[in-house]
Short mmCIF file of N, CA and C in Angstrom, two decimals:
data_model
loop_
_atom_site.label_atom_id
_atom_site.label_comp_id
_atom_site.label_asym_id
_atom_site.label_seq_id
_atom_site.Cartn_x
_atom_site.Cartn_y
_atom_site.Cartn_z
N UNK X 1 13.75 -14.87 -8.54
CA UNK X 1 13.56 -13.57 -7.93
C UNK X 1 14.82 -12.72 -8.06
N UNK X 2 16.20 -13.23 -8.22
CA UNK X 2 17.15 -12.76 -8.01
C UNK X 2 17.51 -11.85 -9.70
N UNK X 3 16.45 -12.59 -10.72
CA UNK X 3 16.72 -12.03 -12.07
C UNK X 3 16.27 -10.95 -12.01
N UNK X 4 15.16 -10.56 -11.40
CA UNK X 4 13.53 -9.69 -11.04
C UNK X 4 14.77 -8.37 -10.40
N UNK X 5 15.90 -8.67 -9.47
CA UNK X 5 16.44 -7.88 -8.53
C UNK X 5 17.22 -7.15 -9.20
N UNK X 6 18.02 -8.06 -10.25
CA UNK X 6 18.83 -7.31 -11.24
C UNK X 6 18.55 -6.72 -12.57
N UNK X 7 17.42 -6.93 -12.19
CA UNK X 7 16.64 -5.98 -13.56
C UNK X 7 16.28 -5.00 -13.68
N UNK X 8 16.05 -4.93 -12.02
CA UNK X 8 15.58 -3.33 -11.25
C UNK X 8 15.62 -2.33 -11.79
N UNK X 9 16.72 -1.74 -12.24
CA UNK X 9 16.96 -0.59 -12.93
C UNK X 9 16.40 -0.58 -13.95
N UNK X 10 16.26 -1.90 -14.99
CA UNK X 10 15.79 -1.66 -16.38
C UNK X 10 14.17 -0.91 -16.13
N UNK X 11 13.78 -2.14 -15.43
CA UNK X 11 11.96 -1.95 -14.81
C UNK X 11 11.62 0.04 -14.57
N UNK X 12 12.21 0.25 -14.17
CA UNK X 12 12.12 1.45 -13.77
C UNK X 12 12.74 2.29 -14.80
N UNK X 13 13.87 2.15 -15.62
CA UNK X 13 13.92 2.97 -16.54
C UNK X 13 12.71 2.99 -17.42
N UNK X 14 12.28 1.61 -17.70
CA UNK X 14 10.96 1.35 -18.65
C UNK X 14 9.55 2.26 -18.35
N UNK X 15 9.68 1.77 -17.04
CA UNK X 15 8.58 3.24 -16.06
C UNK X 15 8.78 4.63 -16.63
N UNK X 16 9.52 4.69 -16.34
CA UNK X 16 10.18 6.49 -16.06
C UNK X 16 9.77 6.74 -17.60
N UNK X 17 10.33 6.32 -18.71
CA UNK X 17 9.39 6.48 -19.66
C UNK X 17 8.94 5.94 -20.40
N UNK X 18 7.59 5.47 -19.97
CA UNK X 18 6.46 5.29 -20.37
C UNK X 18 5.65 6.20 -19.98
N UNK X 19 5.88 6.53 -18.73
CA UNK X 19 4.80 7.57 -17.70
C UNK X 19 5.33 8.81 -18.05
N UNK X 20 6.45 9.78 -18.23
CA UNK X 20 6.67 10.74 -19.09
C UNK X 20 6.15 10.58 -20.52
N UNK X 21 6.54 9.83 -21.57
CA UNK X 21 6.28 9.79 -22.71
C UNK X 21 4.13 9.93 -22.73
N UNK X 22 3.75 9.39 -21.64
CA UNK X 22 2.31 9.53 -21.71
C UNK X 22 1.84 11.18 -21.43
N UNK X 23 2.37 11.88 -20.22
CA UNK X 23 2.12 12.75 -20.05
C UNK X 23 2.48 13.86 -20.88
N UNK X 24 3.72 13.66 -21.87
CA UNK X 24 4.50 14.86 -22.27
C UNK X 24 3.15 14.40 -23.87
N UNK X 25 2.56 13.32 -24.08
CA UNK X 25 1.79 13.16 -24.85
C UNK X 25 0.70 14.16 -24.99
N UNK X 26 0.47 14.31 -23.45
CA UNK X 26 -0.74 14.83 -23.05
C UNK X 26 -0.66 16.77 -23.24
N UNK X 27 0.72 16.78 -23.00
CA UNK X 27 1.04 18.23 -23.00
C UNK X 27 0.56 18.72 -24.55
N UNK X 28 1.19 17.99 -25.61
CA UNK X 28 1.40 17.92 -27.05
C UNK X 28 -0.16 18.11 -27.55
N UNK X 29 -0.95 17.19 -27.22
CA UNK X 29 -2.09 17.05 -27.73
C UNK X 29 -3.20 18.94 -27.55
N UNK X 30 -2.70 19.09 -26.27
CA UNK X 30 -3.24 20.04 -25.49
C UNK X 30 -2.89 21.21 -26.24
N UNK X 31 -1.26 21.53 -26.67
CA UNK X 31 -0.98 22.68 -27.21
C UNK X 31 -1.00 22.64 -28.63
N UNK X 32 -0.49 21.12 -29.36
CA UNK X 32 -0.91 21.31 -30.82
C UNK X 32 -2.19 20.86 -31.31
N UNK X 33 -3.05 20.30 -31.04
CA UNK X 33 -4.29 19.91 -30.95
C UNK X 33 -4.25 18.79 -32.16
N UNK X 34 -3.37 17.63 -31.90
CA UNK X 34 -2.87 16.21 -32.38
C UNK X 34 -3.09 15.26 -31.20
N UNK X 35 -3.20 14.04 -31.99
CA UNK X 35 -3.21 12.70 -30.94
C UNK X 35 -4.44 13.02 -30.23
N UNK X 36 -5.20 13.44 -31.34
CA UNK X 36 -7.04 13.55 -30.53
C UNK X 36 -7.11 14.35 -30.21
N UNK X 37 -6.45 15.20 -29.90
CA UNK X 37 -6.56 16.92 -29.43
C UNK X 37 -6.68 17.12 -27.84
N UNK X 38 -7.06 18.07 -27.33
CA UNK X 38 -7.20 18.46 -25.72
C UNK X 38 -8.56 17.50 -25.02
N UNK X 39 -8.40 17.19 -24.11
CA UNK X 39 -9.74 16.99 -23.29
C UNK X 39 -10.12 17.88 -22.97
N UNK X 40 -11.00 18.22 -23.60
CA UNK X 40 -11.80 19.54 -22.96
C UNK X 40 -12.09 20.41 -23.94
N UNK X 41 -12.03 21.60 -23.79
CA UNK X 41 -12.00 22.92 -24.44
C UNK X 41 -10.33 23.26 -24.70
N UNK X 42 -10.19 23.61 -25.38
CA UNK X 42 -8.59 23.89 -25.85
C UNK X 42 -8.49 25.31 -25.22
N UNK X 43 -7.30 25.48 -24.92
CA UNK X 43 -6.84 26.77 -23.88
C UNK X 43 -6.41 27.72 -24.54
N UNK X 44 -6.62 28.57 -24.59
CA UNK X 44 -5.85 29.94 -25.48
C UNK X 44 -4.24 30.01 -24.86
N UNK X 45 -3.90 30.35 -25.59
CA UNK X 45 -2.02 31.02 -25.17
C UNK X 45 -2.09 31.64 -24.24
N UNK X 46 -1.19 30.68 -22.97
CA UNK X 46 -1.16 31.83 -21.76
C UNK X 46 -2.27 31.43 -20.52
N UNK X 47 -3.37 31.32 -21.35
CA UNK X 47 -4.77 30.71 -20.38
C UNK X 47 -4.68 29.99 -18.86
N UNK X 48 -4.19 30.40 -17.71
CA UNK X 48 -4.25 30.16 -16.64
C UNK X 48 -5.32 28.35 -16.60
N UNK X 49 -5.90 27.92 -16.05
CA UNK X 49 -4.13 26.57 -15.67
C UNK X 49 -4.22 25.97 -16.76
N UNK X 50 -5.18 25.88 -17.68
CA UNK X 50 -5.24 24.78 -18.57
C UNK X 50 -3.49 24.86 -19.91
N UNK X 51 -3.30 26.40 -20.59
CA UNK X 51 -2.13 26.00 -21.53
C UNK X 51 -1.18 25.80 -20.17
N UNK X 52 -0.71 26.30 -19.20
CA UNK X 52 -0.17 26.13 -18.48
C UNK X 52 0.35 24.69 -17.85
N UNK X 53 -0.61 23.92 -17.79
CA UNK X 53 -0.19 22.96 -17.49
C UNK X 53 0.25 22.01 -18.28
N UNK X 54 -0.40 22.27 -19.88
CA UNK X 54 0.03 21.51 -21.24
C UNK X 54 1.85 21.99 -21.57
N UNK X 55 1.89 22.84 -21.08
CA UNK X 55 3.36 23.53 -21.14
C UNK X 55 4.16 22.46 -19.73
N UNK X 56 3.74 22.36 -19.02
CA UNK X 56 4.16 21.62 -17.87
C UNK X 56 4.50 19.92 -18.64
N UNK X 57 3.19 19.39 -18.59
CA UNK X 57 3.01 18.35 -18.94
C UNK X 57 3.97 17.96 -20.01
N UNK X 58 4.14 19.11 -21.14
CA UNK X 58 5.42 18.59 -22.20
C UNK X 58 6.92 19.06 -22.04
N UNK X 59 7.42 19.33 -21.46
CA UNK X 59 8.87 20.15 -20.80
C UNK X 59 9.24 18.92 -19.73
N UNK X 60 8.06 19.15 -18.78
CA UNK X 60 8.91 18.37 -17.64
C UNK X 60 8.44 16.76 -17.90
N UNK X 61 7.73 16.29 -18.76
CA UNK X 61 7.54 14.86 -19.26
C UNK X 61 8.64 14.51 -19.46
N UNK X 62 9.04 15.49 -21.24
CA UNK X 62 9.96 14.92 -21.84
C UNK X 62 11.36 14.73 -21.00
N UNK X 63 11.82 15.84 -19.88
CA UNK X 63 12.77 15.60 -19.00
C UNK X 63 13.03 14.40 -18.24
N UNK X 64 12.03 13.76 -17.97
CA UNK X 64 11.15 12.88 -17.29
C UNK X 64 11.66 11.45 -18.07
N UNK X 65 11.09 11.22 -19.52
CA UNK X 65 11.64 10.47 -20.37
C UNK X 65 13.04 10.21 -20.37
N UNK X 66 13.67 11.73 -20.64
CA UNK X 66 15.66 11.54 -21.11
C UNK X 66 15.74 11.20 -19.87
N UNK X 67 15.21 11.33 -18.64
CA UNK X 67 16.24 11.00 -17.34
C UNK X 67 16.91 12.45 -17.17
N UNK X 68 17.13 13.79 -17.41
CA UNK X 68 17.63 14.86 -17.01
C UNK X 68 17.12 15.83 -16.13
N UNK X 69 17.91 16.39 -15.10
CA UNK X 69 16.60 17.07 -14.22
C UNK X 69 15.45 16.17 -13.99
N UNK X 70 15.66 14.99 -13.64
CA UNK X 70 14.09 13.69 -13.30
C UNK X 70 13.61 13.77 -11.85
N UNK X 71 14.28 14.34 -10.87
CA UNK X 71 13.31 14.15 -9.45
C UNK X 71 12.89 15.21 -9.67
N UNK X 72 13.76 16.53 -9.84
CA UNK X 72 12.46 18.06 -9.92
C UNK X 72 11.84 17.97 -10.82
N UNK X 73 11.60 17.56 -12.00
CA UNK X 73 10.63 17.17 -13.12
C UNK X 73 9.65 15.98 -12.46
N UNK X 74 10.05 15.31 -11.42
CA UNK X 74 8.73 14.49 -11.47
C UNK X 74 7.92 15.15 -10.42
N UNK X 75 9.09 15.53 -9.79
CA UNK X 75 8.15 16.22 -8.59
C UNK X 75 6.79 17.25 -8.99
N UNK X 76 7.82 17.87 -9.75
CA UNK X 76 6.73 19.28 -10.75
C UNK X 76 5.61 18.52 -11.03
N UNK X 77 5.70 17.47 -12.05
CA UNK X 77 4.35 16.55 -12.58
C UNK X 77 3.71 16.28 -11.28
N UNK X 78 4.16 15.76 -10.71
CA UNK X 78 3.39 15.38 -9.66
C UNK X 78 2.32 16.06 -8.60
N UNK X 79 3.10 17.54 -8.49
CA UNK X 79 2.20 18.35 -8.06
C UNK X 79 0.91 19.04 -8.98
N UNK X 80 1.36 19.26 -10.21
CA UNK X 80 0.60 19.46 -11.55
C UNK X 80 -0.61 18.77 -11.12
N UNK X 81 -0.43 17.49 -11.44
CA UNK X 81 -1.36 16.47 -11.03
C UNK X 81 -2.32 16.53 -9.78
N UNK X 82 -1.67 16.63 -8.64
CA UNK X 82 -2.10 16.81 -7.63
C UNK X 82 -3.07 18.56 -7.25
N UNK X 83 -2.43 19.07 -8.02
CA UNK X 83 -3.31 20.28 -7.69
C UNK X 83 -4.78 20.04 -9.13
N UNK X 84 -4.49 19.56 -10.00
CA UNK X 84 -5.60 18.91 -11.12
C UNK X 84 -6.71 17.71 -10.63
N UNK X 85 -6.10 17.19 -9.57
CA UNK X 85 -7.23 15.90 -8.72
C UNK X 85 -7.61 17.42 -7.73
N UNK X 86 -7.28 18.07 -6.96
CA UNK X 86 -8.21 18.68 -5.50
C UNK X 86 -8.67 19.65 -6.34
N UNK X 87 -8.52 20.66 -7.29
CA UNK X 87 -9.38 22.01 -7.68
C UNK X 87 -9.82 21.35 -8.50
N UNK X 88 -9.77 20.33 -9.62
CA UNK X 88 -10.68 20.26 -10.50
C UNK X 88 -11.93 19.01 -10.38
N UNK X 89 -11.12 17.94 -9.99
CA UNK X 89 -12.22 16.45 -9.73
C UNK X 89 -12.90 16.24 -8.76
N UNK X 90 -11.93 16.78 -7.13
CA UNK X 90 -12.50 16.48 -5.92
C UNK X 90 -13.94 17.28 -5.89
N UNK X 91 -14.22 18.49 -6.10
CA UNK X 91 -15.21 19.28 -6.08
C UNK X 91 -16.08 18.46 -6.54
N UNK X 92 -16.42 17.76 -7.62
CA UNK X 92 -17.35 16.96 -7.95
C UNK X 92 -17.89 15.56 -6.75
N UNK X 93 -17.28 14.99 -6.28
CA UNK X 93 -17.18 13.82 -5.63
C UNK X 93 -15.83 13.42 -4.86
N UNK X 94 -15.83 12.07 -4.20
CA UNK X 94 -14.44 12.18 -2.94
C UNK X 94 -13.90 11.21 -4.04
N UNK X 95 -14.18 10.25 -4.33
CA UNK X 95 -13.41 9.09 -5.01
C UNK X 95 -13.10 9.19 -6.25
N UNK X 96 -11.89 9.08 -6.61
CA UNK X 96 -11.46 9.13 -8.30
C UNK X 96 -12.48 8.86 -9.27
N UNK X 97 -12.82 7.33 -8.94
CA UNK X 97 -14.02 6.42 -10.19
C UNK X 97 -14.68 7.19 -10.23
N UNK X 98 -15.22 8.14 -9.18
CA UNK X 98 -16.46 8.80 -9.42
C UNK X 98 -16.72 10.25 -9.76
N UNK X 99 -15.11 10.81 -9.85
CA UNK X 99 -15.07 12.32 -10.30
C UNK X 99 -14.30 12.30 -11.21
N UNK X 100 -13.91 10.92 -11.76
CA UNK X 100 -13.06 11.61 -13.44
C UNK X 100 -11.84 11.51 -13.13
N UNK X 101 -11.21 11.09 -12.18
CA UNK X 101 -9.91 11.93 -11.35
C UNK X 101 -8.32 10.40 -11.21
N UNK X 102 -9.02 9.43 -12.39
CA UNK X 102 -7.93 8.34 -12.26
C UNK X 102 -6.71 8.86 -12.86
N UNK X 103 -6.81 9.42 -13.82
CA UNK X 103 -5.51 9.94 -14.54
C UNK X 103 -5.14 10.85 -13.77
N UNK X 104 -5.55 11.47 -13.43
CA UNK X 104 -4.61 12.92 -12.43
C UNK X 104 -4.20 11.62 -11.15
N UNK X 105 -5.04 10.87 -10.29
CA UNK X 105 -4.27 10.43 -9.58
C UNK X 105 -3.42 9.26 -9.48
N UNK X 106 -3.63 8.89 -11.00
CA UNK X 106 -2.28 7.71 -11.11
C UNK X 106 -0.99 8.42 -11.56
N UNK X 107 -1.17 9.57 -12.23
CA UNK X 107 -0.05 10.10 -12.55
C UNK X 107 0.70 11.00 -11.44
N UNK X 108 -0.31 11.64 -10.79
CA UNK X 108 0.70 12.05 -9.16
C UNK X 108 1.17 11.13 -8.70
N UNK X 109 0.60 9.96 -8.51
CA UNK X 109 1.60 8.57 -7.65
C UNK X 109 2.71 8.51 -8.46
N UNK X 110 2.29 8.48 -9.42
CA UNK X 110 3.60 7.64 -10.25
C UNK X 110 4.73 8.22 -10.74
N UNK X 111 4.31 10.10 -10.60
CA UNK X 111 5.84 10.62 -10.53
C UNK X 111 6.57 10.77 -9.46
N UNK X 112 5.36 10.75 -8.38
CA UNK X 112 6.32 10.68 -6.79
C UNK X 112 7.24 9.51 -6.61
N UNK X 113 6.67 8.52 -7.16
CA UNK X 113 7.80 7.52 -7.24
C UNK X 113 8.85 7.94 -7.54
N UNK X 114 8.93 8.23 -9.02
CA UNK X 114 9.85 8.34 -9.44
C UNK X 114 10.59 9.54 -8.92
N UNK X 115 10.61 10.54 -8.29
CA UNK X 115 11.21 11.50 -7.33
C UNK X 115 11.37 11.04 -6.40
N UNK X 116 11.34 9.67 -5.62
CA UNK X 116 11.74 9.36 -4.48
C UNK X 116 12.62 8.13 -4.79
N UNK X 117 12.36 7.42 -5.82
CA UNK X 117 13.87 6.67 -5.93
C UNK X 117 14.71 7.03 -7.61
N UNK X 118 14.16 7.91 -8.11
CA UNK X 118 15.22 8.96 -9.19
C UNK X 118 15.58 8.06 -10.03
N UNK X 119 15.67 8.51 -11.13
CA UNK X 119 15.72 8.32 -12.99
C UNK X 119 16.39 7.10 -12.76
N UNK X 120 17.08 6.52 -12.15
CA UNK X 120 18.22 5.35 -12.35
C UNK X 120 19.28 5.34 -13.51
N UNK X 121 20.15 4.28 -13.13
CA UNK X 121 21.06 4.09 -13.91
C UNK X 121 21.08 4.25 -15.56
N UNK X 122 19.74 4.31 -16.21
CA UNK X 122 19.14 4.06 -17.72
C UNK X 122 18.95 5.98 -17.93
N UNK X 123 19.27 6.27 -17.22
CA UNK X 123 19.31 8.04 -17.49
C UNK X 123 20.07 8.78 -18.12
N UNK X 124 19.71 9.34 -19.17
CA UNK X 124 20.55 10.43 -19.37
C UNK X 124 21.62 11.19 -18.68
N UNK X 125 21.15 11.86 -17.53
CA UNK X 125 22.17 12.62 -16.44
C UNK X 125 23.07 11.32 -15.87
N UNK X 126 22.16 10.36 -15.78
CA UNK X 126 23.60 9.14 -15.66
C UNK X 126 24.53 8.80 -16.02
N UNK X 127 24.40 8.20 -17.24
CA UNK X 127 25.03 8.17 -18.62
C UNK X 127 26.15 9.36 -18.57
N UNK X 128 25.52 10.69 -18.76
CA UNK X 128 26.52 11.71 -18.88
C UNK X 128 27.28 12.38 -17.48
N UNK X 129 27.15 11.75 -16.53
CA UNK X 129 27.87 11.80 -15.39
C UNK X 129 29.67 11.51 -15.29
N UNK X 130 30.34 11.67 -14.85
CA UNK X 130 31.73 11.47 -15.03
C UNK X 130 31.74 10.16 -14.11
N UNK X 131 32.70 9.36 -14.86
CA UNK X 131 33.17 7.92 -14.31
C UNK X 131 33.22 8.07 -12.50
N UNK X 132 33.60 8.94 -12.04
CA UNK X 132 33.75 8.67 -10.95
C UNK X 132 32.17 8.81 -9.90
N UNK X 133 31.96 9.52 -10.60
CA UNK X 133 30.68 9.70 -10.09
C UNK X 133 29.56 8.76 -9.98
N UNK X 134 29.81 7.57 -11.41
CA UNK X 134 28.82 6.22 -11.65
C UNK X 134 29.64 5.18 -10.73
N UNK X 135 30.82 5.30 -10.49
CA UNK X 135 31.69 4.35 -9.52
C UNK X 135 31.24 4.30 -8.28
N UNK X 136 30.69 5.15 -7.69
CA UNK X 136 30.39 6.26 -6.72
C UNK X 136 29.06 5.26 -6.13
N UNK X 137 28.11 5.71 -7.21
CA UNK X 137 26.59 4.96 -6.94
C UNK X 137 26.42 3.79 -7.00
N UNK X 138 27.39 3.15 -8.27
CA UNK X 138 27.51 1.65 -7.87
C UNK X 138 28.08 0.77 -6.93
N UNK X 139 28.45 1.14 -5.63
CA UNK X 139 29.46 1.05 -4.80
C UNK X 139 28.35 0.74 -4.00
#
């Protein structure tokens, strides 16, 4: 268990992106119409929420990924998400399985995570932090 403890950081860097790299996927697909293209109807430029949120989804993913700006980037996703499960799935039905609504609500959980215990040590903004500052957190 004690290997599991000191791995911590890796585990969670591995998180942080995978779950960006999926979403900023999702942005990509949406605006260049690659990797299978949009779910849905493809959004015109500008198009209230749908390019909007494909613009979201790839900006604050990829932030998400490097570890830079990562709690207000997950947070952002997260609400993205969260406002994509209540205006678009809930209207249909209450339960995810049954309105379409697993991806919007595994991906709100899973950036709140990551905005509540932040990019970790495997981050970019970490990494490029000044020595005293990584002395600081490892303490």
């Amino acid at each position: 268990m004690d290997t599991l403890l000191k791995q911590q950081g890796l585990f969670l860097a591995f998180y942080r992106f995978v779950l960006g790299l999926l979403f900023a996927c999702h942005g990509v697909a949406t605006l260049f119409n690659v990797l299978g293209g949009p779910q849905g109807p493809a959004p015109s430029f500008g198009q209230w929420p749908g390019w909007w949120a494909a613009v979201i989804q790839l900006v604050a993913g990829t932030l998400v990924v490097l570890g830079v700006a990562t709690r207000a980037a997950a947070v952002i996703c997260s609400g993205t998400m969260a406002y994509a499960y209540f205006v678009v799935h809930q209207s249909q039905a209450l339960f995810p399985i049954e309105n379409g609504g697993e991806k919007a609500a595994l991906f709100c959980w899973g950036f709140l995570l990551i905005a509540v215990f932040g990019p970790g040590r495997w981050a970019l903004s970490t990494r490029l932090a000044s020595p005293r500052t990584l002395a600081h957190e490892e303490a």
